[in-house]
Amino acid sequence: MARTDIARRVYNHTWKLDPIVRSLLDTDFYKLLMLQMIWGMYPKVDATFSLINRTTSVRLADEIDEQELRDQLDHARTVRFSKKEMIWLAGNTFYGRKQIFEPEFLAWLADFRLPEYELHKRDGQYELEFPGPWMYTSMWEIPALAIINELRSRAAMKSFGPFALDVLYARAKAKMWAKTERLRALPDIRISDFGTRRRHSFLWQRWCVEALKEGIGDAFTGTSNVKLAMDTDLEALGTNAHELPMVLAALAKTDEELLRSPYKVLQDWQRYYGGNLLIVLPDAFGTASFLRDAPDWVADWTGFRPDSAPPIEGGERIIKWWRDRGKNPKDKLLIFSDGLDVDTIEETYRHFRGKVRMAFGWGTNLTNDFEDCAPTETDDLNAISLVCKVTEANGRPAVKLSDNPAKATGDKREIERYLKIFGEADARVEQPVFV
Amino acid sequence: MARTDIARRVYNHTWKLDPIVRSLLDTDFYKLLMLQMIWGMYPKVDATFSLINRTTSVRLADEIDEQELRDQLDHARTVRFSKKEMIWLAGNTFYGRKQIFEPEFLAWLADFRLPEYELHKRDGQYELEFPGPWMYTSMWEIPALAIINELRSRAAMKSFGPFALDVLYARAKAKMWAKTERLRALPDIRISDFGTRRRHSFLWQRWCVEALKEGIGDAFTGTSNVKLAMDTDLEALGTNAHELPMVLAALAKTDEELLRSPYKVLQDWQRYYGGNLLIVLPDAFGTASFLRDAPDWVADWTGFRPDSAPPIEGGERIIKWWRDRGKNPKDKLLIFSDGLDVDTIEETYRHFRGKVRMAFGWGTNLTNDFEDCAPTETDDLNAISLVCKVTEANGRPAVKLSDNPAKATGDKREIERYLKIFGEADARVEQPVFV
């Protein structure tokens, strides 16, 4: 019985590619929910997704080798849903509902592959774009981000010897476990993993998910990562994202239509999904204007996911809005998911406990917190604020305002036009975006 | 290429014994140095070594299975010096000196095996004794302690799942690495591993030694563990221990002879070793009386290893003694080795820096610090104060007074007799013994 598996060792030392994305389920669950709606209602719409690095001080094109990036993107394009995955999607219960995906949609999905990409370097950054039909390009968001973030981690660790790597991961594990111990102290808290896009690596995300399972037990309600949900028998979680109102707004032909687009999205959504999937994401063009103009039926939805306002202030605004419409906030759900870490989770939990149901979608600081973990100091393992946003729909510019001007995306003049139409520019609070 | 090596897995799950001691070199270097002297000068002396658990609150016989203990002790008795080990002992340079071991001694050592042991349970403790010729029983000290400490660790971890073990070692590594970072900040410090006897496990000691190599570089001067020194190309370090004055004192026929025995030991030692090996261990019967009665030539020795007095107080007393004898302490060496951790190392280092050469022999808190590392709270992984001391020589009781009455060993009436003869009882300072 050999101590060294010679075949494996030789394989490890001669391989060409360690694929980052090995499954099309290695994505966020909401992408599949949105995809079914896009496929059903907007199959002819084109939407371009573009990589946006908000941490401009990090020159991605200097850190990540272009050929390695192309190899990973090309590999992701070869991946298909496997039979096992298709059977699981068809047979699993999501949010308590069987057959959430229509057979026709699944039949189409069985042949799905990621479409082409366009990659250029400019000023030390990558210009990475995914043009084409929305129902294809939408699926690039998560794998593109996961690939770039993991390639960046790998580049940062290339010079590390085995001992440095050992210390790095030991410290990251110790740090992560200390977080679970703090969270365990909060009775009835509900936390889920939303960290796929920003993860240090797939294996590290999996470890963090296992740590939450072991560490906080039932308080860990699931993961947005469909593959991890399948592999570890967790709930797959997530509802909808900014791309829906952004595309519908871009397609609007009049200012009036633009103003109504955030509610049109909700109406579309409700045709497909109900119950706990009825979560409003109110901040695409500012939560204040969204609440001001919202039809009364929006108050019947299960909850809101404030995603760019400060959590306590943003949550209080929504609670007040519910009360004004005769709703009891205790029957309602707030899902917090913006730049959370244990401090903000604790603070938000303590503030809202007993006032409203709440859940925390924990992302970057769950799956990519390596600060002070490397044995020699480096910034290269710190997470950056990298997103992949829809920038164009049917040739028209797409825009996001958000509650935090630092998170706005899109053409400057178009942003100004949106600000005029939605108004309430002063209700938006500029905050630094760390992740 | 299988992902699981089936043969190895089956082997792992069916094995009978995971031996703790796999080499007779897996011991402290000073045992070999002392052994050569014992073999050369006292081959006819019998000396009984006995296990003493000073942490009486820990009931070792309840924690460790007797059969497992017997299996490990029996296995250790089957181990011989290998050819490679004998060649290394003969060919290596120790403390700058070639052929420190005489060919006749090595020829005898080649057939060495650990002698028989006597094991009984009493009141939840193990009575473990090694009676027989000193030149055989002496070699049991380190393996016996390493076996019991590692069996205790294993027992404590038996209920841990793979994730809990992962967190445990991650935290222990993070903790250890943080220590190396603090020590790295102390210029010109000299630290060595003295942690074999108290280690959590052999593999963990090896990791800690690697961590010091990586973390503090040249400031890490070596290890007392001969096997680790050989395997990792480190210096093997250590000089002599209390067993020498204890046995010689026990053999003394008159009070006068007893009083002279600590210096007789040094004279014997000097016949075999010189230079940096001329380190005085002054506290067997109290440092105050040792210094008071010491002949002048003792001040010519390279240094002292104060082993039970508080380090600063004990070191200052020796420095004063050197000065009184016209010696410049800057030419002298103090080796600290009693219950060190980073706090005490830093404090002692800062106090003596520039006044005297110094070195730190770091033991228990280097190789067995798992406090607050387990994911669920347990005391069972905390190190205990376990020693294996000579208790009898040629049928006469052996005694150690030490500078700390809590570390005294031996028959009570005999201790009183020694205290009368050596005097200076008030110079001894009672301190809690943690490790």
Short mmCIF file of C-alpha atoms in Angstrom, two decimals, chain A residues 19-372:
data_model
loop_
_atom_site.label_atom_id
_atom_site.label_comp_id
_atom_site.label_asym_id
_atom_site.label_seq_id
_atom_site.Cartn_x
_atom_site.Cartn_y
_atom_site.Cartn_z
CA PRO A 19 -12.17 23.97 -13.52
CA ILE A 20 -13.84 26.50 -11.26
CA VAL A 21 -17.36 25.93 -12.60
CA ARG A 22 -18.10 22.24 -12.95
CA SER A 23 -21.89 22.33 -12.93
CA LEU A 24 -24.56 24.71 -14.22
CA LEU A 25 -26.27 24.24 -10.85
CA ASP A 26 -23.26 25.95 -9.28
CA THR A 27 -25.22 29.19 -9.49
CA ASP A 28 -27.73 31.12 -7.40
CA PHE A 29 -31.21 29.65 -7.19
CA TYR A 30 -32.88 32.94 -8.11
CA LYS A 31 -31.23 32.77 -11.54
CA LEU A 32 -33.28 29.66 -12.32
CA LEU A 33 -36.50 31.19 -10.97
CA MET A 34 -35.93 34.35 -12.98
CA LEU A 35 -34.85 32.34 -16.00
CA GLN A 36 -38.16 30.47 -16.12
CA MET A 37 -40.01 33.78 -16.16
CA ILE A 38 -37.69 35.33 -18.76
CA TRP A 39 -37.98 32.20 -20.91
CA GLY A 40 -41.76 32.28 -20.55
CA MET A 41 -42.44 36.00 -21.01
CA TYR A 42 -39.38 37.66 -22.58
CA PRO A 43 -37.80 35.08 -24.86
CA LYS A 44 -37.11 37.64 -27.58
CA VAL A 45 -35.46 40.26 -25.38
CA ASP A 46 -31.74 40.77 -25.71
CA ALA A 47 -29.83 41.75 -22.59
CA THR A 48 -26.14 42.42 -22.24
CA PHE A 49 -24.48 41.65 -18.92
CA SER A 50 -21.20 43.38 -18.12
CA LEU A 51 -18.59 42.93 -15.49
CA ILE A 52 -18.19 45.97 -13.23
CA ASN A 53 -15.31 46.20 -10.77
CA ARG A 54 -16.27 48.84 -8.22
CA THR A 55 -12.95 48.35 -6.44
CA THR A 56 -11.03 50.24 -9.09
CA SER A 57 -7.82 50.21 -7.04
CA VAL A 58 -7.57 46.49 -7.78
CA ARG A 59 -6.29 46.05 -11.33
CA LEU A 60 -7.83 42.72 -12.22
CA ALA A 61 -6.10 42.42 -15.57
CA ASP A 62 -2.74 42.71 -13.83
CA GLU A 63 -3.64 40.10 -11.21
CA ILE A 64 -5.36 37.50 -13.38
CA ASP A 65 -3.80 35.97 -16.47
CA GLU A 66 -5.99 36.49 -19.52
CA GLN A 67 -5.43 33.01 -20.90
CA GLU A 68 -6.38 31.41 -17.58
CA LEU A 69 -9.55 33.49 -17.55
CA ARG A 70 -10.40 32.48 -21.11
CA ASP A 71 -9.73 28.82 -20.31
CA GLN A 72 -12.12 28.94 -17.36
CA LEU A 73 -14.84 30.79 -19.28
CA ASP A 74 -14.44 28.40 -22.21
CA HIS A 75 -14.65 25.44 -19.88
CA ALA A 76 -17.85 26.77 -18.30
CA ARG A 77 -19.36 26.93 -21.79
CA THR A 78 -18.79 23.19 -22.21
CA VAL A 79 -20.81 22.34 -19.10
CA ARG A 80 -24.39 21.06 -19.42
CA PHE A 81 -26.99 20.12 -16.84
CA SER A 82 -26.45 16.47 -16.06
CA LYS A 83 -29.26 13.92 -15.95
CA LYS A 84 -29.04 13.72 -12.17
CA GLU A 85 -29.34 17.49 -11.94
CA MET A 86 -32.34 17.66 -14.25
CA ILE A 87 -34.11 14.92 -12.28
CA TRP A 88 -33.40 16.76 -9.03
CA LEU A 89 -34.72 20.08 -10.40
CA ALA A 90 -37.89 18.33 -11.53
CA GLY A 91 -38.39 16.23 -8.42
CA ASN A 92 -37.27 18.47 -5.57
CA THR A 93 -39.59 20.62 -3.49
CA PHE A 94 -38.60 24.30 -3.44
CA TYR A 95 -40.11 26.67 -0.89
CA GLY A 96 -42.60 23.91 -0.05
CA ARG A 97 -43.79 23.67 -3.64
CA LYS A 98 -43.46 20.67 -5.93
CA GLN A 99 -42.72 21.05 -9.64
CA ILE A 100 -41.88 24.70 -9.39
CA PHE A 101 -40.32 24.39 -12.83
CA GLU A 102 -42.62 23.64 -15.79
CA PRO A 103 -41.78 20.53 -17.83
CA GLU A 104 -41.40 22.67 -20.99
CA PHE A 105 -38.92 24.94 -19.30
CA LEU A 106 -36.92 21.97 -18.02
CA ALA A 107 -36.93 20.42 -21.49
CA TRP A 108 -35.44 23.64 -22.84
CA LEU A 109 -32.97 23.80 -19.94
CA ALA A 110 -31.67 20.31 -20.70
CA ASP A 111 -29.92 21.69 -23.78
CA PHE A 112 -28.81 24.92 -22.15
CA ARG A 113 -25.26 26.12 -22.53
CA LEU A 114 -23.67 29.42 -21.63
CA PRO A 115 -23.47 31.75 -24.65
CA GLU A 116 -20.37 33.48 -26.03
CA TYR A 117 -18.51 36.21 -24.23
CA GLU A 118 -16.45 39.22 -25.23
CA LEU A 119 -13.28 39.88 -23.35
CA HIS A 120 -10.87 42.80 -23.64
CA LYS A 121 -8.32 44.44 -21.40
CA ARG A 122 -8.45 48.16 -20.79
CA ASP A 123 -6.45 50.21 -18.27
CA GLY A 124 -5.60 47.21 -16.13
CA GLN A 125 -9.21 46.03 -15.98
CA TYR A 126 -11.11 43.38 -17.89
CA GLU A 127 -14.02 44.40 -20.06
CA LEU A 128 -16.08 41.26 -20.00
CA GLU A 129 -19.46 41.34 -21.70
CA PHE A 130 -22.18 38.83 -22.41
CA PRO A 131 -24.38 40.06 -25.24
CA GLY A 132 -27.30 38.05 -26.60
CA PRO A 133 -30.75 36.77 -25.67
CA TRP A 134 -31.58 37.56 -22.04
CA MET A 135 -32.59 33.96 -21.37
CA TYR A 136 -29.02 32.91 -22.11
CA THR A 137 -26.89 35.82 -20.97
CA SER A 138 -28.57 36.03 -17.56
CA MET A 139 -26.99 32.72 -16.63
CA TRP A 140 -23.46 34.10 -16.96
CA GLU A 141 -23.70 36.42 -13.95
CA ILE A 142 -22.81 33.97 -11.21
CA PRO A 143 -20.24 31.73 -12.96
CA ALA A 144 -18.45 34.77 -14.41
CA LEU A 145 -18.12 36.34 -10.96
CA ALA A 146 -17.18 33.06 -9.27
CA ILE A 147 -14.51 32.43 -11.91
CA ILE A 148 -12.91 35.84 -11.59
CA ASN A 149 -13.00 35.82 -7.80
CA GLU A 150 -11.48 32.34 -7.59
CA LEU A 151 -8.83 33.11 -10.21
CA ARG A 152 -7.94 36.15 -8.14
CA SER A 153 -7.62 34.01 -4.98
CA ARG A 154 -5.46 31.52 -6.82
CA ALA A 155 -3.21 34.27 -8.15
CA ALA A 156 -2.83 35.66 -4.64
CA MET A 157 -1.85 32.24 -3.28
CA LYS A 158 0.51 31.25 -6.09
CA SER A 159 3.58 32.23 -4.11
CA PHE A 160 2.44 30.51 -0.90
CA GLY A 161 4.28 27.38 0.20
CA PRO A 162 2.39 24.46 1.71
CA PHE A 163 2.91 25.75 5.24
CA ALA A 164 1.66 29.24 4.46
CA LEU A 165 -1.45 27.72 2.87
CA ASP A 166 -1.94 25.54 5.92
CA VAL A 167 -1.80 28.56 8.23
CA LEU A 168 -4.03 30.59 5.90
CA TYR A 169 -6.85 28.07 5.91
CA ALA A 170 -6.42 27.25 9.59
CA ARG A 171 -6.88 30.92 10.43
CA ALA A 172 -9.79 31.33 8.04
CA LYS A 173 -11.47 28.30 9.61
CA ALA A 174 -10.85 29.58 13.13
CA LYS A 175 -12.25 32.98 12.11
CA MET A 176 -15.31 31.46 10.49
CA TRP A 177 -15.97 29.20 13.46
CA ALA A 178 -15.78 32.16 15.85
CA LYS A 179 -18.51 33.78 13.76
CA THR A 180 -20.77 30.74 14.07
CA GLU A 181 -20.28 30.87 17.84
CA ARG A 182 -21.47 34.45 17.95
CA LEU A 183 -24.46 33.72 15.73
CA ARG A 184 -25.40 30.66 17.76
CA ALA A 185 -26.02 33.01 20.68
CA LEU A 186 -28.92 34.70 18.85
CA PRO A 187 -32.12 32.71 19.49
CA ASP A 188 -34.31 31.91 16.49
CA ILE A 189 -32.08 33.73 14.05
CA ARG A 190 -32.39 32.61 10.41
CA ILE A 191 -29.30 32.78 8.25
CA SER A 192 -28.62 31.53 4.76
CA ASP A 193 -25.60 31.42 2.49
CA PHE A 194 -25.74 33.99 -0.34
CA GLY A 195 -22.02 33.88 -1.00
CA THR A 196 -21.60 32.04 -4.30
CA ARG A 197 -20.63 34.97 -6.52
CA ARG A 198 -18.06 36.41 -4.15
CA ARG A 199 -16.58 33.23 -2.78
CA HIS A 200 -12.88 32.69 -2.28
CA SER A 201 -13.33 29.32 -3.98
CA PHE A 202 -15.93 26.61 -4.45
CA LEU A 203 -14.30 24.33 -1.87
CA TRP A 204 -14.12 27.14 0.65
CA GLN A 205 -17.79 27.99 0.17
CA ARG A 206 -18.59 24.34 0.76
CA TRP A 207 -16.57 24.38 3.97
CA CYS A 208 -18.35 27.51 5.17
CA VAL A 209 -21.72 25.92 4.45
CA GLU A 210 -20.68 22.84 6.44
CA ALA A 211 -19.48 25.11 9.25
CA LEU A 212 -22.87 26.82 9.41
CA LYS A 213 -24.65 23.45 9.41
CA GLU A 214 -22.49 22.23 12.28
CA GLY A 215 -22.31 25.54 14.07
CA ILE A 216 -25.81 26.99 14.09
CA GLY A 217 -27.92 23.95 13.13
CA ASP A 218 -31.53 24.80 12.28
CA ALA A 219 -30.82 28.51 12.33
CA PHE A 220 -29.04 27.86 9.04
CA THR A 221 -31.96 27.81 6.66
CA GLY A 222 -30.25 27.05 3.38
CA THR A 223 -28.03 28.24 0.58
CA SER A 224 -28.55 30.19 -2.60
CA ASN A 225 -26.17 27.79 -4.32
CA VAL A 226 -28.25 25.16 -6.09
CA LYS A 227 -25.47 22.62 -6.37
CA LEU A 228 -24.58 22.87 -2.70
CA ALA A 229 -28.29 22.64 -1.82
CA MET A 230 -28.55 19.44 -3.84
CA ASP A 231 -25.29 17.92 -2.58
CA THR A 232 -25.88 18.71 1.09
CA ASP A 233 -29.67 18.38 1.30
CA LEU A 234 -30.19 22.01 2.15
CA GLU A 235 -32.98 24.31 1.01
CA ALA A 236 -32.17 26.23 -2.17
CA LEU A 237 -33.01 29.86 -1.43
CA GLY A 238 -33.46 33.10 -3.35
CA THR A 239 -36.17 34.93 -5.26
CA ASN A 240 -35.44 37.71 -7.74
CA ALA A 241 -32.83 40.31 -8.57
CA HIS A 242 -32.38 43.80 -9.98
CA GLU A 243 -32.04 42.58 -13.53
CA LEU A 244 -35.84 42.19 -13.78
CA PRO A 245 -36.81 45.83 -13.08
CA MET A 246 -33.67 47.04 -14.86
CA VAL A 247 -34.55 45.28 -18.12
CA LEU A 248 -38.22 46.19 -17.94
CA ALA A 249 -37.32 49.80 -17.22
CA ALA A 250 -34.92 49.86 -20.17
CA LEU A 251 -37.66 48.51 -22.43
CA ALA A 252 -40.20 51.10 -21.26
CA LYS A 253 -41.28 53.32 -24.14
CA THR A 254 -42.62 56.23 -22.08
CA ASP A 255 -41.75 57.88 -18.77
CA GLU A 256 -45.08 56.65 -17.41
CA GLU A 257 -44.23 53.08 -18.42
CA LEU A 258 -40.79 53.50 -16.83
CA LEU A 259 -42.35 54.64 -13.58
CA ARG A 260 -44.67 51.61 -13.55
CA SER A 261 -41.97 49.08 -14.49
CA PRO A 262 -41.02 48.08 -10.89
CA TYR A 263 -44.63 47.01 -10.26
CA LYS A 264 -44.98 45.36 -13.66
CA VAL A 265 -42.09 43.11 -12.59
CA LEU A 266 -43.99 42.05 -9.50
CA GLN A 267 -47.10 41.27 -11.52
CA ASP A 268 -45.07 39.14 -13.91
CA TRP A 269 -43.43 37.38 -10.98
CA GLN A 270 -46.73 36.59 -9.32
CA ARG A 271 -47.88 34.73 -12.44
CA TYR A 272 -45.11 32.21 -11.75
CA TYR A 273 -44.53 32.17 -8.03
CA GLY A 274 -46.41 32.59 -4.76
CA GLY A 275 -46.03 32.37 -0.98
CA ASN A 276 -42.54 32.83 0.37
CA LEU A 277 -41.28 33.61 -3.11
CA LEU A 278 -43.23 36.87 -3.05
CA ILE A 279 -40.33 38.98 -1.87
CA VAL A 280 -40.07 42.56 -3.08
CA LEU A 281 -36.65 43.93 -3.99
CA PRO A 282 -37.55 47.60 -3.76
CA ASP A 283 -34.35 49.54 -4.35
CA ALA A 284 -33.60 49.25 -8.06
CA PHE A 285 -34.63 52.90 -8.58
CA GLY A 286 -34.79 53.95 -4.94
CA THR A 287 -36.92 52.47 -2.17
CA ALA A 288 -38.51 55.82 -1.28
CA SER A 289 -40.06 56.28 -4.72
CA PHE A 290 -40.94 52.60 -4.91
CA LEU A 291 -42.94 52.80 -1.68
CA ARG A 292 -44.48 56.17 -2.53
CA ASP A 293 -45.96 54.96 -5.83
CA ALA A 294 -46.62 51.30 -4.94
CA PRO A 295 -50.13 49.95 -5.53
CA ASP A 296 -51.83 48.62 -2.39
CA TRP A 297 -51.51 44.97 -3.43
CA VAL A 298 -47.74 45.19 -2.99
CA ALA A 299 -48.42 45.26 0.78
CA ASP A 300 -49.93 41.78 0.46
CA TRP A 301 -46.60 40.29 -0.57
CA THR A 302 -44.77 38.19 2.00
CA GLY A 303 -41.78 40.47 2.49
CA PHE A 304 -39.13 42.83 1.28
CA ARG A 305 -35.43 42.48 0.67
CA PRO A 306 -33.88 45.90 1.33
CA ASP A 307 -30.54 45.55 -0.46
CA SER A 308 -28.71 48.86 -0.44
CA ALA A 309 -30.15 51.06 2.33
CA PRO A 310 -28.61 50.85 5.82
CA PRO A 311 -30.44 47.82 7.28
CA ILE A 312 -32.09 49.41 10.32
CA GLU A 313 -33.12 52.62 8.58
CA GLY A 314 -34.25 50.72 5.46
CA GLY A 315 -36.15 48.13 7.48
CA GLU A 316 -37.90 50.75 9.61
CA ARG A 317 -39.05 52.58 6.48
CA ILE A 318 -40.65 49.42 5.14
CA ILE A 319 -42.26 48.57 8.51
CA LYS A 320 -43.77 52.04 8.65
CA TRP A 321 -45.07 51.59 5.09
CA TRP A 322 -46.68 48.27 6.06
CA ARG A 323 -48.30 49.81 9.15
CA ASP A 324 -49.62 52.71 7.07
CA ARG A 325 -51.33 50.09 4.91
CA GLY A 326 -52.86 48.30 7.89
CA LYS A 327 -50.45 45.36 7.85
CA ASN A 328 -48.95 43.83 10.98
CA PRO A 329 -45.17 43.71 10.47
CA LYS A 330 -45.03 40.60 12.64
CA ASP A 331 -46.68 38.74 9.77
CA LYS A 332 -44.13 40.12 7.36
CA LEU A 333 -40.59 39.16 6.45
CA LEU A 334 -37.51 41.31 5.96
CA ILE A 335 -34.57 39.67 4.23
CA PHE A 336 -31.29 41.49 4.77
CA SER A 337 -28.54 40.73 2.29
CA ASP A 338 -26.33 43.78 1.76
CA GLY A 339 -22.74 43.63 2.93
CA LEU A 340 -23.54 41.69 6.10
CA ASP A 341 -21.10 40.50 8.67
CA VAL A 342 -21.60 39.28 12.23
CA ASP A 343 -21.60 42.81 13.68
CA THR A 344 -24.33 44.07 11.36
CA ILE A 345 -26.29 40.83 11.68
CA GLU A 346 -26.24 41.09 15.48
CA GLU A 347 -27.17 44.75 15.46
CA THR A 348 -29.98 44.33 12.95
CA TYR A 349 -31.28 41.20 14.69
CA ARG A 350 -31.38 42.94 18.07
CA HIS A 351 -33.10 45.97 16.61
CA PHE A 352 -35.88 44.11 14.82
CA ARG A 353 -36.34 41.15 17.12
CA GLY A 354 -40.03 40.78 18.02
CA LYS A 355 -41.04 43.51 15.57
CA VAL A 356 -40.90 41.66 12.26
CA ARG A 357 -39.87 38.25 10.90
CA MET A 358 -36.42 38.45 9.48
CA ALA A 359 -33.81 36.45 7.64
CA PHE A 360 -30.22 37.15 6.72
CA GLY A 361 -28.69 36.31 3.36
CA TRP A 362 -25.00 36.33 4.19
CA GLY A 363 -22.67 36.74 1.24
CA THR A 364 -19.15 38.01 0.81
CA ASN A 365 -18.14 38.08 4.45
CA LEU A 366 -19.28 34.51 4.82
CA THR A 367 -17.48 32.97 1.86
CA ASN A 368 -14.56 35.32 1.31
CA ASP A 369 -13.26 36.70 4.57
CA PHE A 370 -9.51 36.05 4.57
CA GLU A 371 -8.49 39.36 6.06
CA ASP A 372 -5.48 38.90 8.37
#
